[in-house]
PDB file of C-alpha atoms in Angstrom:
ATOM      1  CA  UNK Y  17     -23.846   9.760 -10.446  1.00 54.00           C
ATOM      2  CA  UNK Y  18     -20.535  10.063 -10.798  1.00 61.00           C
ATOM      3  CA  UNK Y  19     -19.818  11.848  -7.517  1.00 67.00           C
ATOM      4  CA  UNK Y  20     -20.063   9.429  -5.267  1.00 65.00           C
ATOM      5  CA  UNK Y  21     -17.263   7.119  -6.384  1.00 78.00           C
ATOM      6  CA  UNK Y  22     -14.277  10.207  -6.745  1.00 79.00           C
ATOM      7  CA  UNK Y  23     -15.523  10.984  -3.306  1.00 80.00           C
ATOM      8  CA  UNK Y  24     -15.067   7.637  -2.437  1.00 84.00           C
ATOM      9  CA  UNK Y  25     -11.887   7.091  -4.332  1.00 84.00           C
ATOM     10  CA  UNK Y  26     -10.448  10.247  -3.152  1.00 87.00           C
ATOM     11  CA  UNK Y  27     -11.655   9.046   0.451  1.00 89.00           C
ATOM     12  CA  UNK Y  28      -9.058   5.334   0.029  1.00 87.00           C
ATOM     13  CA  UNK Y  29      -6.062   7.421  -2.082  1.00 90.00           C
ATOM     14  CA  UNK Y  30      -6.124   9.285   1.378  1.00 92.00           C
ATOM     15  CA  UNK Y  31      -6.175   6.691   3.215  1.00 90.00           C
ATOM     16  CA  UNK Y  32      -3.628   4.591   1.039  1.00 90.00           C
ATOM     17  CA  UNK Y  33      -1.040   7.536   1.622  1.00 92.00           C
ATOM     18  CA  UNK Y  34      -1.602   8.250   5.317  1.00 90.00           C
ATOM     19  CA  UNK Y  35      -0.834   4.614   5.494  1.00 90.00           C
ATOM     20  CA  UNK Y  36       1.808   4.396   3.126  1.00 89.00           C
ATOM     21  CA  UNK Y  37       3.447   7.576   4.970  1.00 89.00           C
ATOM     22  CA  UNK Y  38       2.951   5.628   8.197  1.00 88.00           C
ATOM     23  CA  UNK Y  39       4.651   2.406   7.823  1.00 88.00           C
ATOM     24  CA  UNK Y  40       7.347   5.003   5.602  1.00 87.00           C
ATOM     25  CA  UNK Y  41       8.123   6.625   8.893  1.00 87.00           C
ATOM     26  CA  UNK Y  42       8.114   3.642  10.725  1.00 88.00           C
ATOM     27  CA  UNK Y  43      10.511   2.151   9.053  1.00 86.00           C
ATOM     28  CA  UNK Y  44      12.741   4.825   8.871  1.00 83.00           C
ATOM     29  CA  UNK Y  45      12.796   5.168  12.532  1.00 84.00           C
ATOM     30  CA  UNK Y  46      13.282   1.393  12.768  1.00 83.00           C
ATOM     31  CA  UNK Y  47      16.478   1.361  11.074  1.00 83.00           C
ATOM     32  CA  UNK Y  48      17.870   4.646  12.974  1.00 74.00           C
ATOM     33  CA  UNK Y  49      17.413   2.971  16.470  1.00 65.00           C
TER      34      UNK Y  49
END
């Protein structure tokens, strides 16, 4: 039972960070240009 949700929750921290790393970068290179 309890698999399925820390799959799932593992599944958004993932996507929360690749995100989060995205719009990091982004912005970085935004205020180097």
């Amino acid at each position: 039972m309890y698999s399925i949700p820390i799959v799932l929750l593992n599944d958004i921290q993932k996507l929360l960070k690749n995100k989060f790393n995205f719009y990091y970068k982004f912005i970085i290179y935004n205020k180097f240009l």
